[in-house]
Amino acid sequence: MAEISTKPYLIRALYEWCVDSGYTPQLLVAVDARTRVPPGFVKDGQIVLNVSAGATRNLTMDNDWIQFSARFGGVSHEISIPVDRVAAIFARENGQGLHFEPVDAPEPPEQTPPPVSDESSAPPRGKPSLKVVK
């Protein structure tokens, strides 16, 4: 029997510690082809994501995937992160948390999340605008 990884359990535990302590939990993610994040916000192959309750909607953290909806530049995106791509979880306010060793072995294709229909993956350009609807 394959050994179960402690990583998803540690991520969930540190997330709860951040929330209970009044801190903002953040994930450092090493982006690859399986990671669904807005590419316009990826820097040097990594992205830092605020996963607090106020910044996400429908956050789920299971043993294989972290999934939620979040706004980037005012546009809602469906985010899917394989747990093996999480490089760190930490509190934004003080930097306390855990860093994980990178794992390069891809998961089997049957564990990929269902496709998400997200037409815009780049942040909007220009000045934000609102339209009055009557």
PDB file of C-alpha atoms in Angstrom:
ATOM      1  CA  MET A   1       0.000   0.000   0.000  1.00  0.00           C
ATOM      2  CA  ALA A   2       1.288   3.443  -0.951  1.00  0.00           C
ATOM      3  CA  GLU A   3       2.138   5.770   1.897  1.00  0.00           C
ATOM      4  CA  ILE A   4      -0.248   8.715   2.308  1.00  0.00           C
ATOM      5  CA  SER A   5       1.420  12.117   2.075  1.00  0.00           C
ATOM      6  CA  THR A   6       1.335  14.400   5.125  1.00  0.00           C
ATOM      7  CA  LYS A   7       1.476  17.520   2.930  1.00  0.00           C
ATOM      8  CA  PRO A   8      -2.294  18.102   2.453  1.00  0.00           C
ATOM      9  CA  TYR A   9      -2.865  17.617   6.182  1.00  0.00           C
ATOM     10  CA  LEU A  10      -0.133  20.123   7.050  1.00  0.00           C
ATOM     11  CA  ILE A  11      -1.548  22.636   4.557  1.00  0.00           C
ATOM     12  CA  ARG A  12      -5.021  22.358   6.112  1.00  0.00           C
ATOM     13  CA  ALA A  13      -3.615  22.603   9.643  1.00  0.00           C
ATOM     14  CA  LEU A  14      -1.618  25.752   8.878  1.00  0.00           C
ATOM     15  CA  TYR A  15      -4.607  27.252   7.071  1.00  0.00           C
ATOM     16  CA  GLU A  16      -6.708  26.750  10.232  1.00  0.00           C
ATOM     17  CA  TRP A  17      -3.935  28.149  12.422  1.00  0.00           C
ATOM     18  CA  CYS A  18      -3.777  31.299  10.257  1.00  0.00           C
ATOM     19  CA  VAL A  19      -7.553  31.761  10.402  1.00  0.00           C
ATOM     20  CA  ASP A  20      -7.746  31.109  14.168  1.00  0.00           C
ATOM     21  CA  SER A  21      -4.885  33.576  14.774  1.00  0.00           C
ATOM     22  CA  GLY A  22      -6.459  36.302  12.645  1.00  0.00           C
ATOM     23  CA  TYR A  23      -3.766  36.052   9.953  1.00  0.00           C
ATOM     24  CA  THR A  24      -4.153  35.955   6.170  1.00  0.00           C
ATOM     25  CA  PRO A  25      -3.251  32.484   4.827  1.00  0.00           C
ATOM     26  CA  GLN A  26      -1.272  32.560   1.594  1.00  0.00           C
ATOM     27  CA  LEU A  27      -0.063  29.817  -0.729  1.00  0.00           C
ATOM     28  CA  LEU A  28       3.115  29.941  -2.793  1.00  0.00           C
ATOM     29  CA  VAL A  29       2.463  27.761  -5.840  1.00  0.00           C
ATOM     30  CA  ALA A  30       4.954  26.465  -8.419  1.00  0.00           C
ATOM     31  CA  VAL A  31       2.876  26.725 -11.599  1.00  0.00           C
ATOM     32  CA  ASP A  32       2.897  23.908 -14.151  1.00  0.00           C
ATOM     33  CA  ALA A  33       0.566  22.696 -16.927  1.00  0.00           C
ATOM     34  CA  ARG A  34      -1.870  21.156 -14.412  1.00  0.00           C
ATOM     35  CA  THR A  35      -2.151  24.326 -12.325  1.00  0.00           C
ATOM     36  CA  ARG A  36      -5.083  26.578 -13.265  1.00  0.00           C
ATOM     37  CA  VAL A  37      -4.322  30.166 -12.288  1.00  0.00           C
ATOM     38  CA  PRO A  38      -4.499  33.401 -14.322  1.00  0.00           C
ATOM     39  CA  PRO A  39      -1.220  33.340 -16.291  1.00  0.00           C
ATOM     40  CA  GLY A  40      -0.932  37.138 -16.249  1.00  0.00           C
ATOM     41  CA  PHE A  41      -0.247  36.991 -12.507  1.00  0.00           C
ATOM     42  CA  VAL A  42       2.477  34.307 -12.606  1.00  0.00           C
ATOM     43  CA  LYS A  43       6.007  35.591 -11.960  1.00  0.00           C
ATOM     44  CA  ASP A  44       9.060  33.383 -12.536  1.00  0.00           C
ATOM     45  CA  GLY A  45       6.863  30.269 -12.651  1.00  0.00           C
ATOM     46  CA  GLN A  46       5.294  31.005  -9.246  1.00  0.00           C
ATOM     47  CA  ILE A  47       2.227  32.726  -7.876  1.00  0.00           C
ATOM     48  CA  VAL A  48       1.261  33.767  -4.339  1.00  0.00           C
ATOM     49  CA  LEU A  49      -2.441  33.331  -3.608  1.00  0.00           C
ATOM     50  CA  ASN A  50      -4.478  34.779  -0.754  1.00  0.00           C
ATOM     51  CA  VAL A  51      -6.708  31.887   0.368  1.00  0.00           C
ATOM     52  CA  SER A  52      -8.552  33.696   3.171  1.00  0.00           C
ATOM     53  CA  ALA A  53     -12.331  33.370   3.416  1.00  0.00           C
ATOM     54  CA  GLY A  54     -12.765  36.960   2.235  1.00  0.00           C
ATOM     55  CA  ALA A  55     -10.644  36.430  -0.880  1.00  0.00           C
ATOM     56  CA  THR A  56     -12.027  33.065  -2.017  1.00  0.00           C
ATOM     57  CA  ARG A  57     -15.362  31.431  -2.710  1.00  0.00           C
ATOM     58  CA  ASN A  58     -16.083  27.698  -2.420  1.00  0.00           C
ATOM     59  CA  LEU A  59     -12.610  26.846  -1.115  1.00  0.00           C
ATOM     60  CA  THR A  60     -11.982  23.088  -0.991  1.00  0.00           C
ATOM     61  CA  MET A  61      -8.750  21.517   0.197  1.00  0.00           C
ATOM     62  CA  ASP A  62      -8.667  17.787  -0.348  1.00  0.00           C
ATOM     63  CA  ASN A  63      -5.701  15.423  -0.448  1.00  0.00           C
ATOM     64  CA  ASP A  64      -5.000  15.955  -4.163  1.00  0.00           C
ATOM     65  CA  TRP A  65      -6.374  19.383  -5.157  1.00  0.00           C
ATOM     66  CA  ILE A  66      -7.010  22.864  -3.761  1.00  0.00           C
ATOM     67  CA  GLN A  67      -9.829  24.567  -5.644  1.00  0.00           C
ATOM     68  CA  PHE A  68     -11.681  27.867  -5.282  1.00  0.00           C
ATOM     69  CA  SER A  69     -12.983  30.933  -7.100  1.00  0.00           C
ATOM     70  CA  ALA A  70     -11.177  34.244  -6.719  1.00  0.00           C
ATOM     71  CA  ARG A  71     -11.073  37.661  -8.339  1.00  0.00           C
ATOM     72  CA  PHE A  72      -7.994  38.944 -10.113  1.00  0.00           C
ATOM     73  CA  GLY A  73      -8.220  42.487 -11.393  1.00  0.00           C
ATOM     74  CA  GLY A  74     -11.982  42.387 -10.806  1.00  0.00           C
ATOM     75  CA  VAL A  75     -12.480  39.262 -12.944  1.00  0.00           C
ATOM     76  CA  SER A  76     -13.588  35.983 -11.345  1.00  0.00           C
ATOM     77  CA  HIS A  77     -11.387  32.935 -12.030  1.00  0.00           C
ATOM     78  CA  GLU A  78     -11.692  29.271 -11.107  1.00  0.00           C
ATOM     79  CA  ILE A  79      -8.414  28.211  -9.477  1.00  0.00           C
ATOM     80  CA  SER A  80      -7.206  24.579  -9.358  1.00  0.00           C
ATOM     81  CA  ILE A  81      -3.909  23.694  -7.710  1.00  0.00           C
ATOM     82  CA  PRO A  82      -2.486  20.189  -7.381  1.00  0.00           C
ATOM     83  CA  VAL A  83      -1.342  19.803  -3.762  1.00  0.00           C
ATOM     84  CA  ASP A  84       2.071  18.637  -4.975  1.00  0.00           C
ATOM     85  CA  ARG A  85       2.613  22.088  -6.576  1.00  0.00           C
ATOM     86  CA  VAL A  86       2.186  23.992  -3.276  1.00  0.00           C
ATOM     87  CA  ALA A  87       5.663  25.257  -2.388  1.00  0.00           C
ATOM     88  CA  ALA A  88       4.650  26.978   0.884  1.00  0.00           C
ATOM     89  CA  ILE A  89       1.766  28.056   3.098  1.00  0.00           C
ATOM     90  CA  PHE A  90       2.340  31.016   5.374  1.00  0.00           C
ATOM     91  CA  ALA A  91       0.739  33.945   7.201  1.00  0.00           C
ATOM     92  CA  ARG A  92       1.073  37.181   5.213  1.00  0.00           C
ATOM     93  CA  GLU A  93       1.440  39.277   8.371  1.00  0.00           C
ATOM     94  CA  ASN A  94       4.465  37.526   9.871  1.00  0.00           C
ATOM     95  CA  GLY A  95       5.699  35.001   7.280  1.00  0.00           C
ATOM     96  CA  GLN A  96       5.325  32.047   9.627  1.00  0.00           C
ATOM     97  CA  GLY A  97       4.421  28.789   7.940  1.00  0.00           C
ATOM     98  CA  LEU A  98       5.945  25.840   6.123  1.00  0.00           C
ATOM     99  CA  HIS A  99       8.001  25.505   2.961  1.00  0.00           C
ATOM    100  CA  PHE A 100       7.786  22.232   1.041  1.00  0.00           C
ATOM    101  CA  GLU A 101      10.348  20.560  -1.191  1.00  0.00           C
ATOM    102  CA  PRO A 102       9.328  20.719  -4.849  1.00  0.00           C
ATOM    103  CA  VAL A 103       7.887  17.564  -6.393  1.00  0.00           C
ATOM    104  CA  ASP A 104       8.295  17.170 -10.144  1.00  0.00           C
ATOM    105  CA  ALA A 105       6.465  13.868 -10.643  1.00  0.00           C
ATOM    106  CA  PRO A 106       3.115  14.579 -12.347  1.00  0.00           C
ATOM    107  CA  GLU A 107      -0.051  12.950 -11.059  1.00  0.00           C
ATOM    108  CA  PRO A 108      -1.891  10.444 -13.249  1.00  0.00           C
ATOM    109  CA  PRO A 109      -4.273  12.090 -15.780  1.00  0.00           C
ATOM    110  CA  GLU A 110      -7.393  10.596 -14.174  1.00  0.00           C
ATOM    111  CA  GLN A 111      -6.852  12.859 -11.141  1.00  0.00           C
ATOM    112  CA  THR A 112      -7.148  16.121 -13.083  1.00  0.00           C
ATOM    113  CA  PRO A 113     -10.079  18.353 -12.137  1.00  0.00           C
ATOM    114  CA  PRO A 114     -13.034  18.816 -14.485  1.00  0.00           C
ATOM    115  CA  PRO A 115     -12.596  21.542 -17.108  1.00  0.00           C
ATOM    116  CA  VAL A 116     -13.589  25.032 -16.054  1.00  0.00           C
ATOM    117  CA  SER A 117     -15.151  27.435 -18.525  1.00  0.00           C
ATOM    118  CA  ASP A 118     -13.149  30.570 -17.859  1.00  0.00           C
ATOM    119  CA  GLU A 119     -12.907  32.660 -21.002  1.00  0.00           C
ATOM    120  CA  SER A 120     -10.562  35.358 -19.764  1.00  0.00           C
ATOM    121  CA  SER A 121      -7.319  34.288 -18.184  1.00  0.00           C
ATOM    122  CA  ALA A 122      -5.330  37.502 -18.505  1.00  0.00           C
ATOM    123  CA  PRO A 123      -5.879  40.479 -16.222  1.00  0.00           C
ATOM    124  CA  PRO A 124      -7.877  43.303 -17.802  1.00  0.00           C
ATOM    125  CA  ARG A 125      -5.843  46.166 -19.216  1.00  0.00           C
ATOM    126  CA  GLY A 126      -6.536  49.857 -18.841  1.00  0.00           C
ATOM    127  CA  LYS A 127      -8.655  51.838 -16.460  1.00  0.00           C
ATOM    128  CA  PRO A 128     -11.498  50.034 -14.637  1.00  0.00           C
ATOM    129  CA  SER A 129     -14.982  51.173 -15.564  1.00  0.00           C
ATOM    130  CA  LEU A 130     -18.518  50.673 -14.324  1.00  0.00           C
ATOM    131  CA  LYS A 131     -21.692  50.775 -16.383  1.00  0.00           C
ATOM    132  CA  VAL A 132     -25.041  51.961 -15.019  1.00  0.00           C
ATOM    133  CA  VAL A 133     -27.808  49.457 -15.761  1.00  0.00           C
ATOM    134  CA  LYS A 134     -31.406  50.631 -15.445  1.00  0.00           C
TER     135      LYS A 134
END
